[in-house]
Coordinates of C-alpha atoms in Angstrom, one line a residue:
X71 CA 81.0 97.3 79.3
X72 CA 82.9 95.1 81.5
X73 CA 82.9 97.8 84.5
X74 CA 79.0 97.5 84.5
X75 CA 79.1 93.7 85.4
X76 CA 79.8 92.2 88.8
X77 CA 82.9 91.3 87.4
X78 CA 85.0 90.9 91.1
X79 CA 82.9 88.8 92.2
X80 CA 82.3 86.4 89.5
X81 CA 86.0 86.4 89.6
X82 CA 86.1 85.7 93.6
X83 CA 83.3 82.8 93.0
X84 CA 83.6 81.3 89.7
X85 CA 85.6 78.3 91.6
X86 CA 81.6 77.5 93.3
X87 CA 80.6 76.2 89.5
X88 CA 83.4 73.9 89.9
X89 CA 82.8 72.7 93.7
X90 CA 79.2 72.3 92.8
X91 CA 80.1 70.2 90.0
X92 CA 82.5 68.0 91.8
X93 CA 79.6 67.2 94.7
X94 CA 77.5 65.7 91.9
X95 CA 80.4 63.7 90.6
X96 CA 80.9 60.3 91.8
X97 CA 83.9 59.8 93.8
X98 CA 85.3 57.1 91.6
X99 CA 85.5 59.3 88.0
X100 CA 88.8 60.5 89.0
X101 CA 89.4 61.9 85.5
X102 CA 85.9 63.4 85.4
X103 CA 86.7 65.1 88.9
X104 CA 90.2 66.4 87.5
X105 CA 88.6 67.6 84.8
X106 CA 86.3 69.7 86.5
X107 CA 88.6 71.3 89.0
X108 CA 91.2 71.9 86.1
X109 CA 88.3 73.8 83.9
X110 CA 87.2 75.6 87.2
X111 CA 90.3 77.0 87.9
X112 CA 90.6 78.3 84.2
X113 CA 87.4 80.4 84.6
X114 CA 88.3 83.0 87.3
X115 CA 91.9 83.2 85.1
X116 CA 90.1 83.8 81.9
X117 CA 88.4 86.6 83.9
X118 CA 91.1 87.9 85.6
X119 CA 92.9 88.1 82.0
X120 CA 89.7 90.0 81.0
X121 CA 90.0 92.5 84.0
X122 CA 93.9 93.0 83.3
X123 CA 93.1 93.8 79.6
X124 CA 90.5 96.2 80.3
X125 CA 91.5 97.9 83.9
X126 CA 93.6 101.4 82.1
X127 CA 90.2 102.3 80.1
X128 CA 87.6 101.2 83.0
X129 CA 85.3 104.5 83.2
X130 CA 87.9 107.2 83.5
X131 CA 90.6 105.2 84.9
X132 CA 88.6 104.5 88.2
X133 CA 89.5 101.1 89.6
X134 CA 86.7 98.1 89.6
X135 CA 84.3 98.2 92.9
X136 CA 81.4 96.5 94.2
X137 CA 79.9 97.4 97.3
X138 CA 76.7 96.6 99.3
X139 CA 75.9 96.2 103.4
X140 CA 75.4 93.0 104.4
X141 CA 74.2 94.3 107.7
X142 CA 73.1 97.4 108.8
X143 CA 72.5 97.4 112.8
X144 CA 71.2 100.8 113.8
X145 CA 71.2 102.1 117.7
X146 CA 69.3 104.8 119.2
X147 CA 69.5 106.8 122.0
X148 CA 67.8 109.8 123.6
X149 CA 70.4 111.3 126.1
X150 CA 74.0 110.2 125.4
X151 CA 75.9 113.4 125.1
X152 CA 75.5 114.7 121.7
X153 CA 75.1 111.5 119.4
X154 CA 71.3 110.4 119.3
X155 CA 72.1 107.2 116.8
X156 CA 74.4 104.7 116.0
X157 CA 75.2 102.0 113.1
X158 CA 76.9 99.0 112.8
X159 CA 77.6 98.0 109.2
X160 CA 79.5 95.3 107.7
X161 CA 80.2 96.0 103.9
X162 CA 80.3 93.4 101.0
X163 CA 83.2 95.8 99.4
X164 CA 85.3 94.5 96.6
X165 CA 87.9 96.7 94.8
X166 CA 90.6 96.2 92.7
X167 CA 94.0 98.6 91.9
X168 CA 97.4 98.8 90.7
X169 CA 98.7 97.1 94.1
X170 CA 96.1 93.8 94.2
X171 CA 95.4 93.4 90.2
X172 CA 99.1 91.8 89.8
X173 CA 98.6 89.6 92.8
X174 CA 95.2 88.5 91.7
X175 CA 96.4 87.7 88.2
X176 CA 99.7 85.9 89.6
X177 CA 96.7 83.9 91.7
X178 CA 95.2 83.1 89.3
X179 CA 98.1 81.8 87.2
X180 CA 99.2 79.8 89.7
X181 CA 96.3 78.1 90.7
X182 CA 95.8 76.7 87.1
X183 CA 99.1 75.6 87.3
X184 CA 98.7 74.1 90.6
X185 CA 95.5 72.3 89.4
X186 CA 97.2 70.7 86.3
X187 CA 100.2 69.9 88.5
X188 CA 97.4 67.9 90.9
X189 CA 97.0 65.0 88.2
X190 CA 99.5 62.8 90.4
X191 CA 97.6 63.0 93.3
X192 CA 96.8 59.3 94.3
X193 CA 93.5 58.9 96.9
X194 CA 90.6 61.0 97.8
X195 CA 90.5 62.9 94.4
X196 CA 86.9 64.3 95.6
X197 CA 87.5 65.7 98.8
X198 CA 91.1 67.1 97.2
X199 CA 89.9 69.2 94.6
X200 CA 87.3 70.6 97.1
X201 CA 89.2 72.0 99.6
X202 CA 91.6 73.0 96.9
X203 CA 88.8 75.4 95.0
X204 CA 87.8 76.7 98.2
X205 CA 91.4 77.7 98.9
X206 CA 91.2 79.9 95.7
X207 CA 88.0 81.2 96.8
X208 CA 89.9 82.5 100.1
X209 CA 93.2 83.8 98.3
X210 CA 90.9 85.6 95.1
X211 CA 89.1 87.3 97.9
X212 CA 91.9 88.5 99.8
X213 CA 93.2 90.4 97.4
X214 CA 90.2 92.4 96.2
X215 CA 88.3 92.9 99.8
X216 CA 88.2 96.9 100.6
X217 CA 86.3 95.8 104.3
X218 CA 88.2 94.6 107.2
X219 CA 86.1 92.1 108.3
X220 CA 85.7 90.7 104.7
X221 CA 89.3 90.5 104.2
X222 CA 89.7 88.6 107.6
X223 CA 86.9 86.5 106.2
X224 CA 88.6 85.7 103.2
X225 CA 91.8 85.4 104.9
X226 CA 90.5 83.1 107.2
X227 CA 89.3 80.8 104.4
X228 CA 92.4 79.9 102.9
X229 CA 93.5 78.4 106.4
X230 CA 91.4 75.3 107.1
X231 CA 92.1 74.4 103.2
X232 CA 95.4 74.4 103.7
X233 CA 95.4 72.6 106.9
X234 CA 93.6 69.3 105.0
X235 CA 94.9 69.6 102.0
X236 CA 99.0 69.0 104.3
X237 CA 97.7 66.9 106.4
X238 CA 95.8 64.6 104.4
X239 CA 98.2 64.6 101.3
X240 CA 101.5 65.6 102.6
X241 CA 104.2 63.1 103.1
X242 CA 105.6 61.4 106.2
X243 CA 105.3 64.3 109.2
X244 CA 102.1 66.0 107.7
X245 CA 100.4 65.9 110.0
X246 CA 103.0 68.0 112.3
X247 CA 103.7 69.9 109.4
X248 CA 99.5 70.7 109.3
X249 CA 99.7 71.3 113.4
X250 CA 102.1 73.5 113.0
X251 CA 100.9 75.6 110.4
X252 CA 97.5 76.2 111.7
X253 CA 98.7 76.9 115.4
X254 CA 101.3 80.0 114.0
X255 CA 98.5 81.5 111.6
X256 CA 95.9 80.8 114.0
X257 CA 97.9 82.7 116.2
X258 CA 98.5 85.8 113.6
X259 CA 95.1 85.4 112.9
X260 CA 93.8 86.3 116.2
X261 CA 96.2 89.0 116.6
X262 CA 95.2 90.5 113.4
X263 CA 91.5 90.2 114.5
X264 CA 92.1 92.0 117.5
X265 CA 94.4 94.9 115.6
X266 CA 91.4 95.4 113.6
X267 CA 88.9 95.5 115.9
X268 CA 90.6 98.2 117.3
X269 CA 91.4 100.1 113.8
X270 CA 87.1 99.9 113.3
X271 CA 86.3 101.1 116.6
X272 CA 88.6 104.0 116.4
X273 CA 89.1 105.1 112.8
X274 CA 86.2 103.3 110.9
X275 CA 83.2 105.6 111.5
X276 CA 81.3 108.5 109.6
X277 CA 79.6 111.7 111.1
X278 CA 76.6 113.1 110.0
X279 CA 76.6 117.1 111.5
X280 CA 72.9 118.7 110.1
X281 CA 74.0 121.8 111.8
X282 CA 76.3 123.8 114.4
X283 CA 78.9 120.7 114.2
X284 CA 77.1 118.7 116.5
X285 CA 77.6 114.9 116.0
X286 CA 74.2 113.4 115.6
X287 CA 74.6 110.0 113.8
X288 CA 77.6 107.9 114.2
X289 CA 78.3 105.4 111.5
X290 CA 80.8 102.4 112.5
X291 CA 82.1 100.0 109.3
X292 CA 85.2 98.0 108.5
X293 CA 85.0 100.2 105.0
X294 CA 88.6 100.4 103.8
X295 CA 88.0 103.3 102.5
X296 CA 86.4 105.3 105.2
X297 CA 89.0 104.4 107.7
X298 CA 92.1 104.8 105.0
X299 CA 90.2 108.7 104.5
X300 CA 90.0 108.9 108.6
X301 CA 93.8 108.0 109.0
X302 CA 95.5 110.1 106.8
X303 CA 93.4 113.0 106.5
X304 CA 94.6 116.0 108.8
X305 CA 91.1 117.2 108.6
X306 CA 89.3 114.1 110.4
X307 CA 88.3 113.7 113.7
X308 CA 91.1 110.6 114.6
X309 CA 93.9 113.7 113.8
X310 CA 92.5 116.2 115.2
X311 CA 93.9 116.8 118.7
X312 CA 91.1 117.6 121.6
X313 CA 91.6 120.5 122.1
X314 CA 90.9 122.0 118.1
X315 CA 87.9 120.6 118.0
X316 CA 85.8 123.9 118.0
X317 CA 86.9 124.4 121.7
X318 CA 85.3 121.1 122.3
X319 CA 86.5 117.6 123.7
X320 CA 86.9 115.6 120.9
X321 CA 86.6 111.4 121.4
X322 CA 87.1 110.8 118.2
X323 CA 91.1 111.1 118.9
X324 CA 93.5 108.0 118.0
X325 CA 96.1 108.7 120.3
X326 CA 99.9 107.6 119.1
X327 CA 99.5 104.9 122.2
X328 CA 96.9 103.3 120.5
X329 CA 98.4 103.7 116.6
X330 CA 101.1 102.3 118.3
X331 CA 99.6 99.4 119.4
X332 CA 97.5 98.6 116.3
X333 CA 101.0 98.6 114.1
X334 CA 103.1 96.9 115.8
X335 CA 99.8 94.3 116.5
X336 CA 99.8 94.3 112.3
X337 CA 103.5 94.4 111.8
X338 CA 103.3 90.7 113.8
X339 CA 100.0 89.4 112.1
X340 CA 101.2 89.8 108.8
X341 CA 105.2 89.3 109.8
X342 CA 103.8 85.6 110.9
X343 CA 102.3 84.8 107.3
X344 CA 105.1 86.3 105.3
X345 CA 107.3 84.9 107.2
X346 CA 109.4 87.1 108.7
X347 CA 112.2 85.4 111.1
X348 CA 112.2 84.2 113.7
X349 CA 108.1 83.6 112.8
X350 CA 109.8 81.4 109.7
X351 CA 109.8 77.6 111.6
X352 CA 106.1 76.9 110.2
X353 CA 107.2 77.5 106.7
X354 CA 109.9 75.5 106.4
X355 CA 107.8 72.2 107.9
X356 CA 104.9 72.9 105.2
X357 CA 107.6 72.9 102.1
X358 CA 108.8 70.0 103.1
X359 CA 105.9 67.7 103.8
X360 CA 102.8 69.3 101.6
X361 CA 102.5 67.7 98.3
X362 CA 104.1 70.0 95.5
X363 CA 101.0 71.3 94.0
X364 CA 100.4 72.9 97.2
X365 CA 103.5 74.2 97.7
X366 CA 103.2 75.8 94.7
X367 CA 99.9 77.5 96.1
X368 CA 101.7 78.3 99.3
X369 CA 105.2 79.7 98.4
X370 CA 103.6 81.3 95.2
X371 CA 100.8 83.0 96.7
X372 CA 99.9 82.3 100.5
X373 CA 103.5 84.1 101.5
X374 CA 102.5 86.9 99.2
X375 CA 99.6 87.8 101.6
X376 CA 101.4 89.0 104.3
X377 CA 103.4 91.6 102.4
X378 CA 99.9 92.6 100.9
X379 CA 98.7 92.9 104.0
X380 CA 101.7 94.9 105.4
X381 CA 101.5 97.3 102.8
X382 CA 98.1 97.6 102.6
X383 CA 97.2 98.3 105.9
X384 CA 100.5 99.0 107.5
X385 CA 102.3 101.1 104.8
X386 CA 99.1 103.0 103.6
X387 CA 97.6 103.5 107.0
X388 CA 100.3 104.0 109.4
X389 CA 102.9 106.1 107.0
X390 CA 104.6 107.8 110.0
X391 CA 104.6 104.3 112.5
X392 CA 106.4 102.8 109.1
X393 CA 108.6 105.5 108.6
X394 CA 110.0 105.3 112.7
X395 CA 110.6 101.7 111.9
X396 CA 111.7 101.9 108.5
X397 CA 115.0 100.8 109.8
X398 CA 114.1 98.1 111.8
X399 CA 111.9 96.7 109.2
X400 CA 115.6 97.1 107.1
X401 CA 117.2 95.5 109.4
X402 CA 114.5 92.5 109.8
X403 CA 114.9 92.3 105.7
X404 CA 118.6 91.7 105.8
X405 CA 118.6 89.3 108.5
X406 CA 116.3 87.4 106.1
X407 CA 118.1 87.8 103.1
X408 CA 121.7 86.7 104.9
X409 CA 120.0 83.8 107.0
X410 CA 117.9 82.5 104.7
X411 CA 120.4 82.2 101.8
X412 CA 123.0 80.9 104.0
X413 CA 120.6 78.0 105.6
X414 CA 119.5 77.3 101.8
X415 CA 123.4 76.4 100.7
X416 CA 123.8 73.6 102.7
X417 CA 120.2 72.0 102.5
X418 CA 120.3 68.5 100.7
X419 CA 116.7 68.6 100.4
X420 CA 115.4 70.2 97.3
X421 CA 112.1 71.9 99.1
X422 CA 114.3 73.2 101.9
X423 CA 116.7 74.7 99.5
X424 CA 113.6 76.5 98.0
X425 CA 112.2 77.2 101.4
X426 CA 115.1 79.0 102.6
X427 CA 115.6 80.9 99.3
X428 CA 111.7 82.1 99.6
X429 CA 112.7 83.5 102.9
X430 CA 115.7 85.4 101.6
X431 CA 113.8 86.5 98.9
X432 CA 110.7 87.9 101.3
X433 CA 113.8 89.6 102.9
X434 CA 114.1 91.6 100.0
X435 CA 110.9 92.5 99.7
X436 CA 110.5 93.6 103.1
X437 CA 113.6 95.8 102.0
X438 CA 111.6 97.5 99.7
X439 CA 108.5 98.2 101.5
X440 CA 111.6 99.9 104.4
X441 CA 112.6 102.2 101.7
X442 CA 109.3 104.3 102.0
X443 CA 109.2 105.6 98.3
X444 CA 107.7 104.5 95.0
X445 CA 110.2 102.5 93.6
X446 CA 111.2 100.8 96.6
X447 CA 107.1 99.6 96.8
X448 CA 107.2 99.1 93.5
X449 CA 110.6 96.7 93.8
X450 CA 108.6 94.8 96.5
X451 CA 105.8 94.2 94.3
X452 CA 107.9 93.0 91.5
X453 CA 109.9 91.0 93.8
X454 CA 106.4 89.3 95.0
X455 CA 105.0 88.6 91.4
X456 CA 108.0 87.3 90.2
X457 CA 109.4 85.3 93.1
X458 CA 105.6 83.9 93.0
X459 CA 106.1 82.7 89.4
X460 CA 109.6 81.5 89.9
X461 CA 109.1 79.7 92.8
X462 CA 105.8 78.0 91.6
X463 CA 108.0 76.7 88.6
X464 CA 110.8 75.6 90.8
X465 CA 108.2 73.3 92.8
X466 CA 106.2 71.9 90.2
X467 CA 110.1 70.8 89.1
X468 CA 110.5 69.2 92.1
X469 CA 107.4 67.7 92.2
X470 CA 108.0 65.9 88.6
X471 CA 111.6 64.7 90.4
X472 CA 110.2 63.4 92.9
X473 CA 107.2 61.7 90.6
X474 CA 110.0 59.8 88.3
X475 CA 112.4 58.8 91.5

């Protein structure tokens, strides 16, 4: 049965047969070394294919996971209050659902066609194909990681990639272009560190009670799923006020200062990466001056993760933070469908019209993750899938204009 293999994660790594294979290539087989990084892109979209095929009848409907602790600190202590023992995990934790499986099979898509669009690529073929297979490696993992910290990780990964693969292949202003980009999603980055810091040290824990409700092991992780169960559960200790707790203090409480502050600290991390204006100046710079394969990777996919990201951990774990900005959000979307659209009718550059049309389009998006309701989510996540696929296309045109002119 497929559900009984690691399947996520051979899906995550399959790229590393490929990068392995390149560092034992001379650099000078340019063929041989497009080769390789063309088959190695094929394998995780084979699997991916696979995974798509089989995910309705996988063991009762239950979505694909793989978990494990990578580390497992444990604290004890004799005389502090009622808790006598802490942990510190991280978690390996790879899932897969209705809302990543599209986006990892529109990943994988692209990438391939990314790959084969690559062939034009005129120095340092090596060191190219490299970065790029690590860059899938980053974006594959993104979309399946169910831990915090592994999805910041992952997230992280698909930045330094990027950041060569502008400035080493772009055109004239790369290198500005490269600056640029890493200096705004460095920034979002750190903010979306710090929001989910915050999120593990005050949703991301387990209780173990042996008896009379007294706390007596205290369990900290960046476990999707435990802090997802600690948010939205009335029941748990982060929504249960004080002064229910069995007539006890409770410091467990989130209070709405603090959810608060971890949304709006999301709202910006992911608005950055999405991009939604005025956080849209970066964007523009790389679609003009990467090299079109690239483009293809970032207006296809690397947009894509902020929405993710934004519904994932904004939608899902802040409903009623959403809901009291549901408007604004609205608002936000319209401003990028109008400007965008507007800015992309008097561009004379091809990528710039397709730059500004990407940021009307992730104004409609944004549109429908405002609308709060199924199909309004499930518009958005049409609108990404199919704005990923269109505007992969649309670049890999350009790119063959601007290889003939």
């Amino acid at each position: 049965m497929l559900s009984d293999l690691p399947i996520l994660s051979f899906i995550v790594f399959s790229p590393l047969l490929g990068i392995i294979v390149l560092l034992l290539l001379p650099k000078q087989s340019s063929r041989w070394l497009k080769v390789t990084a063309i088959t190695a892109t094929f394998i995780p979209l084979l699997l991916s294919l696979w995974l798509y095929a089989d995910f309705e009848g996988a063991s009762g409907g239950k979505p694909y996971e793989e978990n494990s602790t990578w580390v497992d600190a444990s604290l004890s202590k004799e005389a502090v209050g009622e808790v006598t023992s802490y942990a510190f995990k991280f978690q390996y934790h790879l899932g897969v659902d209705g809302l990543s499986l599209p986006l990892l099979l529109l990943t994988t898509i692209v990438a391939a066609m990314a790959a084969l669009a690559s062939v034009n690529i005129k120095k340092r073929w090596k060191s190219f194909y490299l970065w790029f297979l690590l860059l899938e490696i980053g974006m594959l993992g993104v979309f399946l990681a169910r831990d915090v910290f592994l999805f910041f990780v992952f997230f992280e990964l698909t930045l330094i990639p990027m950041f060569f693969l502008i400035g080493i292949w772009g055109y004239m202003n790369r290198e500005k272009a490269a600056n640029k980009f890493l200096i705004y999603n460095g920034v979002g980055s750190a903010i979306m560190l710090i929001a989910f810091v915050l999120l593990v040290s005050t949703a991301g824990f387990t209780v173990d009670q042996p008896g009379g409700g007294q706390v007596t092991h205290l369990s900290y992780s960046g476990d999707y799923a435990v802090i997802k169960d600690n948010m939205v559960n009335p029941d748990s200790y982060v929504n249960m006020p004080p002064d229910a707790a069995q007539g006890q203090s409770n410091p467990f409480y989130m209070t709405d200062t603090m959810r608060w502050s971890i949304f709006i600290l999301l709202l910006i991390a992911f608005g950055i990466k999405l991009p939604i204006f005025p956080f849209h100046t970066w964007m523009l710079r790389v679609h003009a001056e990467a090299p079109p394969s690239i483009v293809m990777i970032h207006s296809g996919i690397l947009l894509k993760m902020g929405a993710y990201g934004l519904i994932r951990f904004g939608v899902f774990l802040f409903p009623l933070q959403t809901s009291h900005w549901a408007v604004v959000l609205a608002i936000l979307g319209v401003i990028n469908i109008l400007y965008g659209a507007v800015l992309a009718l008097v561009q004379k550059e091809f990528k710039l019209v397709l730059a500004y049309s990407s940021i009307s389009h992730m104004g409609i998006v944004m549109l429908g993750i405002a609308s709060l309701n199924e199909i309004g989510l499930q518009g958005a996540m049409v609108q990404l899938v199919s704005h990923g696929f269109i505007s992969a296309l649309l670049f890999l045109i350009v790119g063959i204009l601007y290889e003939r002119t």
